[in-house]
Amino acid sequence: MGSSTTAATAGATPARQRPSAARIGPAAWLRANLFGSWASSAATLVLLYLILRAGWSFIDWAVIRAIWQVPAGAHGPDTTICRQAQGIGACWAVVGEKYRFILFGFYPYAEQWRPALVVALFIALFIVSGVRRFWRRELALLWIATLVAIGVLMWGGVLGLSYVPQNQWGGLPITLILATFGLALAFPLAVAVALGRRATSLPAVRLLCVIYVELIRGVPLITLLFMASVMFPLFLPQGVDIDKLLRAQVAFILFAAAYLAEVVRGGLQALPKGQSEAADALGLSYWQKTRLIILPQALRLVIPPLVNTFIGFFKDTSLVLIIGIFDLMKSGTVAIAEPAWQGLSSEIYILLAVIYFAFCFSMSKYSRNLERTFGRARNR
Amino acid sequence: MSATVPPSSDEPPAILLEHVNKWYGSIHVLRDVNLSVGRSERVVVCGPSGSGKSTMIRCINRLEAHQEGRIVVDGTELTDDLRSLDTIRREVGMVFQNFNLFPHLTILENCTLAPIWVRKMPKAEAEALAMDYLIRVRIPEQANKYPGQLSGGQQQRVAIARALCMRPKIMLFDEPTSALDPEMIKEVLDTMVGLAETGMTMVCVTHEMGFARQVADRVVFMDRGEIVESGTPAEMFGNPQTDRLKLFLSQILRGH
Ligand SMILES: Nc1ncnc2c1ncn2[C@@H]1O[C@H](COP(=O)(O)OP(=O)(O)OP(=O)(O)O)[C@@H](O)[C@H]1O
Ligand SMILES: [Mg+2]
């Protein structure tokens, strides 16, 4: 409708200016989208019934008939009522009983404030790193300091902390260590490999990068983890033993970097050639051009696939349970191996899902936020 | 061919191309190109599409490498040596058909980037310099916007200011107005005329004949990788010698 028409009708029929409530608002939306015809009304009703039923059954199981506490027995908690309620009501008592084990594994019970502090440190580090105002050189120092603090807290043996060998670590700190340092180190490696793959003037570097990416992408992560845990020690000189967690961490970094490199390369490829030429023409060196012009733009372009890959790898850390590293997933499954609590897997897996979801959803939410900030700067 | 000798021949030329040849694979894109541009001289390059105009001026700041012959810019010969490349790119500014501003940086940051990082100028000084040039191209009020928020004509003027912030001795233009809507062409050409009046050495690929008449000391006509004819605008447009130039002129006149 042109503005002249609007102006002409404005005085005469004001009622037509304002669409009646029937044409906008939730009622209209419902009518248009869910009850448009007999067939769609029927489908809506059937689906609604199924959804409500499933939802109700879940609430019935998870809340109404759930058991929140179990009485103490002669040898630990008496879980008889949980067994009786199996399939009818959830037994959340297992969570209250086992959460410390799930979160921290076999870490000495009295010292578990240490891994708890480590988790808190990680979350603080994520939050601080997420604020754009703090994106300065000092942030790298903060990461190094946090890494050291985490090492001191977990291992101990200094500052009056008792020594806790790595094979007693477990649960959430392991998952966070693998994911955080895995991705934090894989990312720069990925950028280097992606740049190397495009270095036309250095054919050897280029070939090396191609081989690396193709080789790593061609094998499953599990294979790589097995190689790191079983094969790798064979190549080391006698007596030299590298920590199992560290080996898994390295395998994880190498694997993630190959995938991330391809995502980054996609961003580099998408950048118009003119950007690089303009930087050249201004006399910027290769590194200045890469750092100031190419990467900032290329990485912004690939935030969604990058975060997608990050989230995927965060969850893939759970694969280390295969080589006997006690991550969150593993400690969850071990927690219910005890006879008294056997069969309560649903409750535990729901708990694990909630923990993984909290981290992954935060990442996804943050990435959308970041995209919006950068998008605004670009096409305001 | 009259004006091939630079105006003051006692000085070495700003740009010298001698027997330059270049191939893309088997395509011969520059064929024995000879060109000498004196200081403060303004040369307009024209010719049909694909004739090698862009390739030639991109060889002058080595965005493309030539394979045979010699190119000397401001007394420095262009070789694979990285140091000579640095020297030359500091002295030669370039303006592209598609502006190629950096979209993630503000107008001011676009202009201060190279002075800060290449010339190691303190930030405040670079900003003052950039504002100076933004005033000269008449858009200081846009300094804190992003390129995407500007019109094409404004973007191209920023691109000119950005190149000038490096205080180059030579400016290269590759069809600076051909991506612009007609109503914006004038503002960019006016900026370039203003620049010509400051005595800048300019090599400009353009089909804007009015501009060529107004500022060019010399017009160079290229076809199929060769310089076919060159002379003053009056000679070239008023009295073309070769059939190829006559044909070209009749085509662009019909086009306008
Ligand atoms: N990167 C490249 N690879 C292969 N061939 C190229 C490349 N760049 C240009 N050419 C070819 O070189 C020739 C000269 O191209 P150039 O861009 O210099 O022409 P031009 O005179 O600037 O044309 P236009 O007026 O269309 O810009 C053309 O035949 C073109 O197809
Ligand atoms: Mg061209």
XYZ file of C-alpha atoms and ligand atoms in Angstrom:
668
model
C 0.000 0.000 0.000
C 1.530 3.332 -1.040
C 1.703 6.138 1.457
C -0.762 8.262 -0.518
C -3.476 5.605 -0.196
C -2.817 5.350 3.502
C -3.115 9.077 3.891
C -6.361 9.178 1.909
C -8.106 6.472 3.893
C -6.681 7.494 7.234
C -9.299 10.114 8.031
C -12.309 8.313 6.581
C -12.043 4.796 7.933
C -9.686 4.626 10.860
C -10.973 1.142 11.688
C -9.311 -0.275 8.599
C -5.960 1.082 9.674
C -5.796 -1.127 12.694
C -6.070 -4.834 11.924
C -8.618 -6.346 14.271
C -7.392 -8.685 16.971
C -8.615 -11.607 14.899
C -5.970 -10.982 12.262
C -2.968 -10.661 14.539
C -2.010 -12.047 17.910
C -1.767 -15.627 19.120
C -5.332 -16.593 18.219
C -4.813 -15.646 14.581
C -1.477 -17.370 14.519
C -3.044 -20.556 15.856
C -5.825 -20.417 13.321
C -3.486 -19.791 10.417
C -0.849 -22.342 11.281
C -2.483 -25.136 13.230
C -6.177 -25.125 12.384
C -6.111 -24.033 8.748
C -8.159 -26.967 7.454
C -9.917 -30.072 8.768
C -6.891 -32.216 8.095
C -4.480 -29.887 9.827
C -6.867 -29.445 12.774
C -7.044 -33.214 13.181
C -3.258 -33.552 12.950
C -2.816 -30.768 15.491
C -5.185 -32.434 17.940
C -3.612 -35.873 17.597
C -0.104 -34.513 18.050
C -1.205 -32.372 20.964
C -2.670 -35.455 22.642
C 0.546 -37.436 22.124
C 2.736 -34.632 23.377
C 0.638 -34.061 26.453
C 0.541 -37.767 27.232
C 4.282 -38.185 26.903
C 4.902 -35.019 28.884
C 2.535 -36.126 31.595
C 4.113 -39.575 31.859
C 7.497 -37.966 32.242
C 6.328 -35.564 34.939
C 4.551 -38.420 36.663
C 7.776 -40.463 36.653
C 10.236 -37.651 37.301
C 8.334 -35.607 39.869
C 5.072 -37.012 41.206
C 6.114 -40.569 41.905
C 9.778 -39.828 42.297
C 11.722 -40.907 45.345
C 13.949 -38.195 46.679
C 15.500 -39.893 49.663
C 16.178 -43.401 50.872
C 16.516 -44.496 54.497
C 19.903 -45.530 55.815
C 20.414 -49.289 56.110
C 22.927 -51.440 57.916
C 25.502 -51.278 55.098
C 24.954 -47.910 53.495
C 21.661 -46.602 52.141
C 18.715 -48.991 51.855
C 17.563 -48.805 48.248
C 14.676 -51.278 48.469
C 12.013 -48.660 47.815
C 13.878 -47.491 44.734
C 13.922 -51.024 43.324
C 10.220 -51.373 44.014
C 9.491 -48.089 42.278
C 11.595 -48.942 39.231
C 9.767 -48.052 36.038
C 7.125 -46.159 38.015
C 8.977 -43.362 39.694
C 12.446 -41.908 39.383
C 14.904 -42.450 42.178
C 16.636 -39.098 42.556
C 18.161 -40.326 45.782
C 20.912 -41.822 43.658
C 21.906 -38.349 42.533
C 22.139 -37.043 46.074
C 24.107 -40.110 47.054
C 26.453 -40.279 44.084
C 26.918 -36.763 42.734
C 30.284 -36.310 44.388
C 31.527 -39.516 42.821
C 30.104 -38.601 39.431
C 31.648 -35.141 39.517
C 35.027 -36.052 40.969
C 35.513 -39.816 40.545
C 38.016 -41.516 42.844
C 39.631 -38.267 43.929
C 40.183 -38.590 47.709
C 36.913 -37.626 49.352
C 38.401 -35.198 51.843
C 40.302 -33.392 49.081
C 37.415 -32.999 46.700
C 37.236 -29.269 47.328
C 40.263 -29.128 45.059
C 38.609 -30.449 41.874
C 35.526 -28.426 42.837
C 37.681 -25.306 42.859
C 39.170 -26.381 39.530
C 35.699 -26.545 37.994
C 34.930 -23.104 39.394
C 38.217 -21.789 37.965
C 37.337 -23.178 34.550
C 33.921 -21.562 34.565
C 35.419 -18.242 35.674
C 37.999 -18.540 32.892
C 35.256 -19.140 30.315
C 33.297 -16.139 31.510
C 36.293 -13.810 31.550
C 37.454 -15.021 28.127
C 33.978 -14.403 26.758
C 33.998 -10.693 27.492
C 35.312 -8.835 24.461
C 36.713 -6.073 26.619
C 39.239 -8.566 28.006
C 40.507 -9.734 24.613
C 44.013 -8.538 25.147
C 47.437 -10.032 25.394
C 47.019 -10.371 29.164
C 44.314 -12.961 28.572
C 46.958 -15.424 27.397
C 48.784 -14.901 30.689
C 45.552 -15.528 32.556
C 45.148 -18.807 30.701
C 48.674 -19.875 31.551
C 48.188 -18.875 35.201
C 44.917 -20.813 35.340
C 46.556 -23.846 33.781
C 49.271 -23.749 36.432
C 46.732 -23.271 39.240
C 44.722 -26.197 37.932
C 47.805 -28.389 37.784
C 48.782 -27.445 41.337
C 45.283 -28.061 42.675
C 44.799 -31.383 40.929
C 48.228 -32.885 41.550
C 49.114 -31.198 44.775
C 52.433 -32.165 46.335
C 53.250 -28.487 46.862
C 51.941 -25.719 49.125
C 50.921 -28.269 51.708
C 48.520 -30.008 49.364
C 48.755 -33.775 49.452
C 49.854 -35.478 46.239
C 47.071 -37.061 44.197
C 48.282 -39.178 41.262
C 46.552 -38.690 37.943
C 44.943 -42.146 37.970
C 42.775 -40.979 40.872
C 41.414 -37.967 39.025
C 38.009 -38.270 37.523
C 34.696 -36.810 36.531
C 33.963 -33.263 35.438
C 37.491 -31.815 35.858
C 38.818 -34.423 33.416
C 36.163 -33.559 30.873
C 36.817 -29.848 31.273
C 40.596 -30.266 31.085
C 40.363 -32.349 27.920
C 37.840 -30.061 26.250
C 39.249 -26.696 27.288
C 42.915 -27.250 26.682
C 42.106 -29.509 23.764
C 40.165 -26.832 21.936
C 42.287 -23.923 23.151
C 45.399 -25.542 21.684
C 43.715 -27.136 18.684
C 42.391 -23.787 17.523
C 45.702 -21.982 16.938
C 47.105 -25.152 15.419
C 44.092 -25.276 13.124
C 44.609 -21.675 12.049
C 48.266 -22.384 11.321
C 47.387 -25.480 9.287
C 44.665 -23.639 7.370
C 47.103 -20.839 6.526
C 49.771 -23.385 5.635
C 47.423 -25.078 3.221
C 47.096 -21.829 1.336
C 50.761 -20.876 1.336
C 51.291 -21.018 -2.405
C 54.917 -19.947 -2.132
C 55.816 -22.777 0.270
C 54.853 -26.013 -1.464
C 56.477 -28.211 1.187
C 54.522 -26.604 4.026
C 51.407 -26.845 1.947
C 51.858 -30.530 1.250
C 52.563 -31.218 4.907
C 49.343 -29.501 5.943
C 47.303 -31.371 3.365
C 48.743 -34.700 4.463
C 48.130 -33.896 8.117
C 44.489 -32.965 7.589
C 43.695 -35.856 5.305
C 45.467 -38.402 7.475
C 43.813 -37.355 10.712
C 40.393 -36.897 9.168
C 40.615 -40.332 7.677
C 40.730 -42.210 10.996
C 38.178 -42.359 13.802
C 38.997 -40.524 17.011
C 38.843 -43.829 18.882
C 41.636 -45.217 16.739
C 43.741 -42.210 17.471
C 43.062 -42.510 21.196
C 44.046 -46.176 21.145
C 47.205 -45.328 19.290
C 48.005 -42.676 21.868
C 47.401 -45.012 24.771
C 48.785 -48.307 23.453
C 51.050 -47.759 20.474
C 52.691 -44.488 21.345
C 54.495 -45.797 24.485
C 56.136 -48.479 22.328
C 58.011 -45.811 20.423
C 59.307 -44.105 23.541
C 62.690 -45.006 25.002
C 62.613 -47.349 27.981
C 61.767 -45.731 31.259
C 60.172 -42.667 29.734
C 56.505 -42.590 30.569
C 54.208 -39.839 29.492
C 51.069 -39.404 31.483
C 48.074 -41.213 29.975
C 45.845 -38.158 30.235
C 48.453 -36.054 28.481
C 48.677 -38.588 25.660
C 44.926 -38.573 25.238
C 45.006 -34.791 25.351
C 47.567 -34.640 22.565
C 45.601 -37.095 20.429
C 42.508 -35.029 21.010
C 44.244 -31.781 20.040
C 45.623 -33.291 16.843
C 42.231 -34.663 15.920
C 40.248 -31.516 16.658
C 42.796 -29.326 14.880
C 42.379 -31.194 11.606
C 38.641 -30.574 11.622
C 38.891 -26.995 12.798
C 41.523 -26.320 10.137
C 39.024 -27.174 7.442
C 36.432 -24.879 8.985
C 38.957 -22.044 9.143
C 40.048 -22.722 5.577
C 36.429 -22.356 4.528
C 36.462 -18.863 6.001
C 39.744 -17.983 4.310
C 38.371 -19.204 1.012
C 35.208 -17.141 1.350
C 37.100 -13.887 1.716
C 37.270 -11.845 -1.504
C 40.753 -11.678 -3.036
C 40.529 -7.900 -3.059
C 40.968 -7.772 0.719
C 44.348 -9.414 0.539
C 45.377 -7.295 -2.443
C 44.369 -4.071 -0.726
C 46.462 -5.049 2.294
C 49.410 -5.888 0.023
C 49.075 -2.633 -1.845
C 49.235 -0.733 1.453
C 52.539 -2.423 2.207
C 51.417 -4.637 5.087
C 53.634 -7.658 5.646
C 52.224 -11.184 5.331
C 51.765 -11.528 9.093
C 50.282 -8.082 9.532
C 47.872 -8.766 6.703
C 46.929 -12.147 8.125
C 46.464 -10.912 11.652
C 44.746 -7.595 10.978
C 42.760 -8.186 7.809
C 42.379 -11.824 6.850
C 41.808 -13.712 10.098
C 39.447 -11.266 11.801
C 37.152 -11.441 8.799
C 37.566 -15.109 7.974
C 36.948 -16.232 11.561
C 33.830 -14.087 11.895
C 32.452 -15.707 8.792
C 32.818 -19.176 10.287
C 31.611 -18.634 13.839
C 28.577 -20.941 13.404
C 30.464 -23.950 11.975
C 33.338 -23.296 14.346
C 31.107 -23.423 17.401
C 29.358 -26.428 15.945
C 32.695 -28.214 15.821
C 33.571 -27.022 19.326
C 30.345 -28.434 20.720
C 30.888 -31.704 18.906
C 34.351 -32.079 20.365
C 33.224 -31.123 23.849
C 30.949 -34.131 23.767
C 33.529 -36.319 22.014
C 35.777 -36.048 25.062
C 33.504 -38.761 26.486
C 35.220 -41.208 24.124
C 38.316 -41.253 26.334
C 36.483 -43.645 28.666
C 37.409 -46.291 26.111
C 41.081 -46.018 27.013
C 40.295 -46.017 30.713
C 40.369 -42.327 31.471
C 37.846 -41.474 34.102
C 35.892 -38.604 32.587
C 32.406 -37.462 33.528
C 30.703 -40.085 31.396
C 32.801 -42.897 32.829
C 32.305 -41.846 36.445
C 28.561 -41.721 35.788
C 28.490 -45.279 34.540
C 30.740 -46.522 37.337
C 28.549 -44.814 39.937
C 25.664 -47.182 39.214
C 27.796 -50.297 38.937
C 27.500 -50.813 42.698
C 24.900 -53.545 43.425
C 22.740 -51.312 45.628
C 22.251 -48.760 42.849
C 22.195 -51.015 39.813
C 19.516 -50.352 37.236
C 19.188 -46.660 37.949
C 20.804 -45.677 34.672
C 18.010 -43.351 33.472
C 18.433 -41.006 36.397
C 22.205 -40.871 35.993
C 22.089 -40.367 32.251
C 19.586 -37.577 32.691
C 21.977 -35.931 35.127
C 24.891 -36.350 32.709
C 22.793 -34.999 29.859
C 21.887 -31.939 31.920
C 25.557 -31.235 32.695
C 26.678 -31.637 29.074
C 23.706 -29.600 27.903
C 24.504 -26.741 30.267
C 27.980 -26.368 28.783
C 27.013 -26.899 25.148
C 23.996 -24.648 25.293
C 26.048 -21.858 26.864
C 28.522 -22.172 24.005
C 25.797 -22.020 21.417
C 24.096 -19.073 23.097
C 27.382 -17.233 23.374
C 28.208 -17.802 19.725
C 24.899 -16.342 18.620
C 25.596 -13.385 20.804
C 29.016 -12.959 19.218
C 27.598 -13.208 15.721
C 25.094 -10.514 16.511
C 27.759 -8.173 17.892
C 29.957 -8.606 14.834
C 27.020 -8.468 12.458
C 26.006 -5.148 13.930
C 29.454 -3.663 13.443
C 29.455 -4.717 9.821
C 26.146 -3.723 8.300
C 24.678 -1.185 10.626
C 54.081 8.978 -30.777
C 55.086 12.288 -29.325
C 54.995 12.678 -25.535
C 56.773 9.471 -24.539
C 59.631 11.526 -23.133
C 58.923 12.613 -19.529
C 58.502 16.372 -19.022
C 61.806 16.916 -17.231
C 64.151 14.359 -18.677
C 67.100 15.186 -16.417
C 65.349 13.423 -13.512
C 64.937 9.646 -13.576
C 61.371 8.675 -14.360
C 58.963 7.779 -11.531
C 57.971 4.605 -13.321
C 59.864 2.833 -16.046
C 58.731 -0.290 -17.887
C 61.165 -1.759 -20.378
C 60.303 -4.660 -22.658
C 57.927 -6.107 -20.084
C 56.358 -9.443 -20.970
C 53.934 -11.472 -18.958
C 52.086 -14.710 -19.507
C 49.241 -16.397 -17.673
C 49.996 -19.993 -18.533
C 50.081 -19.837 -22.302
C 48.168 -16.552 -22.621
C 50.511 -13.706 -23.485
C 48.941 -10.798 -21.552
C 51.677 -8.177 -21.765
C 53.664 -7.978 -24.990
C 56.862 -5.973 -24.907
C 55.390 -3.089 -22.953
C 57.507 0.060 -22.744
C 56.338 2.975 -20.682
C 58.034 5.792 -18.854
C 56.138 8.040 -16.471
C 57.853 11.175 -15.243
C 57.427 12.784 -11.851
C 54.112 14.582 -11.483
C 53.048 13.182 -14.800
C 49.472 11.984 -15.145
C 48.908 9.088 -17.489
C 45.532 7.672 -18.434
C 45.457 4.108 -19.731
C 42.552 2.975 -21.866
C 41.753 0.051 -24.092
C 39.205 -2.681 -24.641
C 38.335 -5.249 -21.994
C 40.987 -7.916 -21.570
C 43.688 -5.805 -23.177
C 45.958 -6.031 -20.119
C 45.436 -2.615 -18.531
C 44.849 -3.986 -15.040
C 47.672 -6.448 -15.414
C 50.057 -3.681 -16.387
C 49.305 -1.377 -13.486
C 49.220 -4.294 -11.055
C 52.746 -5.113 -12.187
C 53.825 -1.630 -11.131
C 53.251 -2.423 -7.433
C 53.866 -6.102 -8.000
C 50.447 -7.422 -7.165
C 51.390 -9.391 -10.276
C 54.913 -10.406 -11.171
C 56.217 -9.878 -14.708
C 58.324 -12.536 -16.317
C 60.523 -10.634 -18.726
C 61.852 -7.123 -18.924
C 62.501 -4.514 -16.290
C 60.244 -2.429 -14.096
C 61.835 0.383 -12.113
C 59.673 2.371 -9.710
C 61.064 5.449 -7.993
C 64.578 4.242 -8.681
C 64.025 0.740 -7.276
C 63.898 -2.208 -9.612
C 61.128 -4.716 -8.937
C 62.557 -8.131 -8.209
C 61.665 -11.070 -5.999
C 63.618 -9.403 -3.217
C 61.190 -8.682 -0.415
C 62.931 -5.511 0.672
C 62.524 -3.833 -2.685
C 58.891 -4.872 -2.613
C 58.371 -3.209 0.773
C 60.043 -0.018 -0.394
C 57.896 0.187 -3.466
C 54.594 -0.556 -1.820
C 55.191 2.239 0.666
C 55.702 4.676 -2.176
C 52.907 3.496 -4.432
C 49.245 3.821 -3.490
C 46.517 1.934 -5.280
C 42.787 2.405 -5.699
C 40.711 -0.516 -6.910
C 37.568 -0.821 -8.944
C 35.719 -2.455 -6.016
C 37.123 -0.112 -3.343
C 38.342 -3.070 -1.231
C 37.875 -1.238 2.025
C 38.225 -3.436 5.106
C 34.631 -4.007 6.192
C 35.473 -4.940 9.781
C 37.268 -1.660 10.447
C 35.826 1.823 10.702
C 36.619 4.423 8.067
C 39.182 5.981 10.379
C 40.762 2.604 11.179
C 40.912 1.802 7.468
C 42.925 4.962 6.993
C 45.219 4.655 10.014
C 46.019 0.947 9.647
C 48.924 1.203 7.232
C 50.493 4.353 8.724
C 50.462 2.712 12.157
C 51.698 -0.728 11.158
C 53.856 -0.014 8.131
C 55.130 3.481 8.860
C 55.131 2.872 12.657
C 53.410 6.192 13.200
C 51.993 6.878 16.683
C 48.230 6.348 16.759
C 47.283 9.947 17.531
C 49.440 11.247 14.709
C 48.009 8.691 12.283
C 44.492 9.690 13.246
C 45.214 13.365 12.732
C 46.698 12.553 9.341
C 43.715 10.408 8.402
C 41.254 13.129 9.404
C 43.260 15.518 7.278
C 42.779 13.361 4.204
C 39.164 12.560 5.024
C 38.534 16.316 5.069
C 40.286 16.586 1.744
C 38.002 13.957 0.210
C 35.118 15.722 1.998
C 33.800 12.973 4.297
C 35.286 13.632 7.747
C 31.844 13.152 9.325
C 31.842 9.481 8.311
C 35.054 8.667 10.177
C 33.498 6.402 12.761
C 31.160 4.531 10.464
C 31.855 1.205 8.820
C 32.366 0.886 5.044
C 29.073 -0.994 4.654
C 27.215 2.109 5.824
C 28.593 4.336 3.052
C 27.547 4.837 -0.555
C 29.808 3.578 -3.334
C 31.092 7.037 -4.121
C 31.884 7.696 -0.480
C 33.623 4.340 -0.174
C 35.797 5.068 -3.164
C 36.743 8.447 -1.735
C 37.694 6.714 1.520
C 39.793 4.285 -0.504
C 41.610 7.237 -2.049
C 42.138 8.808 1.373
C 43.366 5.474 2.741
C 45.980 5.216 0.004
C 47.024 8.855 0.489
C 47.552 8.345 4.228
C 50.705 6.417 3.327
C 51.902 9.633 1.637
C 52.744 7.797 -1.573
C 54.757 9.372 -4.356
C 52.767 7.543 -7.012
C 49.076 6.684 -7.199
C 47.634 3.911 -9.337
C 43.931 3.781 -10.159
C 42.274 0.758 -11.737
C 38.922 1.820 -13.134
C 38.026 3.695 -9.957
C 34.609 4.786 -11.200
C 33.382 1.826 -13.194
C 31.631 0.149 -10.243
C 29.783 3.351 -9.375
C 26.321 4.627 -10.186
C 26.464 7.566 -12.620
C 25.528 10.155 -10.001
C 28.505 9.160 -7.847
C 31.116 9.171 -10.594
C 31.516 12.912 -10.482
C 32.352 13.136 -6.789
C 35.138 10.582 -7.213
C 36.489 12.187 -10.376
C 36.466 15.580 -8.663
C 38.545 14.109 -5.864
C 40.996 12.732 -8.407
C 41.196 16.047 -10.231
C 41.967 17.689 -6.898
C 44.699 15.153 -6.329
C 46.160 15.745 -9.786
C 46.390 19.443 -8.979
C 48.667 18.673 -6.023
C 51.271 17.339 -8.453
C 50.859 13.648 -7.666
C 52.267 11.174 -10.165
C 49.226 9.240 -11.370
C 48.562 6.254 -13.594
C 44.889 5.782 -14.085
C 43.005 3.124 -16.002
C 39.711 4.692 -16.957
C 37.307 5.201 -19.802
C 36.225 8.596 -18.519
C 37.295 10.665 -21.495
C 36.270 13.926 -19.855
C 38.623 13.198 -17.005
C 41.399 12.242 -19.412
C 41.008 15.500 -21.310
C 40.955 17.519 -18.111
C 43.958 16.100 -16.268
C 45.983 13.681 -18.403
C 49.364 14.713 -19.697
C 49.310 11.598 -21.776
C 46.874 8.899 -22.824
C 48.095 5.367 -23.464
C 45.992 3.034 -25.550
C 46.424 -0.703 -25.024
C 45.056 -3.556 -27.064
C 45.791 -7.277 -26.793
C 48.610 -6.764 -24.333
C 50.435 -4.102 -26.308
C 50.704 -0.363 -26.059
C 49.398 0.539 -29.476
C 49.422 4.295 -29.354
C 50.102 7.090 -26.916
C 49.947 10.868 -26.951
C 48.270 13.909 -25.466
C 44.500 13.645 -25.003
C 43.962 16.099 -27.823
C 46.078 14.052 -30.240
C 44.621 10.745 -29.189
C 40.972 11.716 -29.262
C 41.165 14.295 -32.014
C 43.498 12.577 -34.390
C 43.864 8.848 -33.719
C 46.528 7.216 -35.889
C 45.776 3.497 -35.702
C 42.638 1.691 -36.802
C 42.431 -0.083 -33.470
C 42.233 3.189 -31.536
C 39.715 4.590 -34.025
C 37.560 1.507 -33.563
C 37.894 1.691 -29.787
C 36.999 5.366 -29.670
C 33.977 4.870 -31.886
C 32.835 2.063 -29.596
C 33.153 3.934 -26.321
C 31.614 7.067 -27.840
C 28.646 5.005 -28.964
C 28.465 3.444 -25.520
C 28.172 6.812 -23.790
N 44.709 -14.424 -12.800
C 44.596 -14.619 -14.122
N 44.776 -15.853 -14.635
C 44.679 -16.072 -15.972
N 44.400 -15.110 -16.865
C 44.215 -13.858 -16.431
C 44.293 -13.551 -15.027
N 44.047 -12.233 -14.870
C 43.828 -11.741 -16.107
N 43.926 -12.703 -17.041
C 43.803 -12.519 -18.498
O 44.729 -11.539 -18.877
C 44.180 -10.707 -19.851
C 44.316 -9.272 -19.434
O 43.493 -9.050 -18.288
P 43.338 -7.641 -17.596
O 42.512 -7.840 -16.394
O 44.659 -7.033 -17.430
O 42.506 -6.826 -18.680
P 41.899 -5.384 -18.573
O 42.432 -4.625 -19.705
O 42.104 -4.828 -17.229
O 40.368 -5.645 -18.825
P 39.072 -4.976 -18.146
O 38.825 -3.703 -18.861
O 37.998 -5.945 -18.411
O 39.376 -4.790 -16.711
C 42.769 -11.168 -20.086
O 42.741 -11.947 -21.242
C 42.453 -11.985 -18.882
O 41.566 -13.013 -19.232
Mg 40.818 -4.357 -15.544
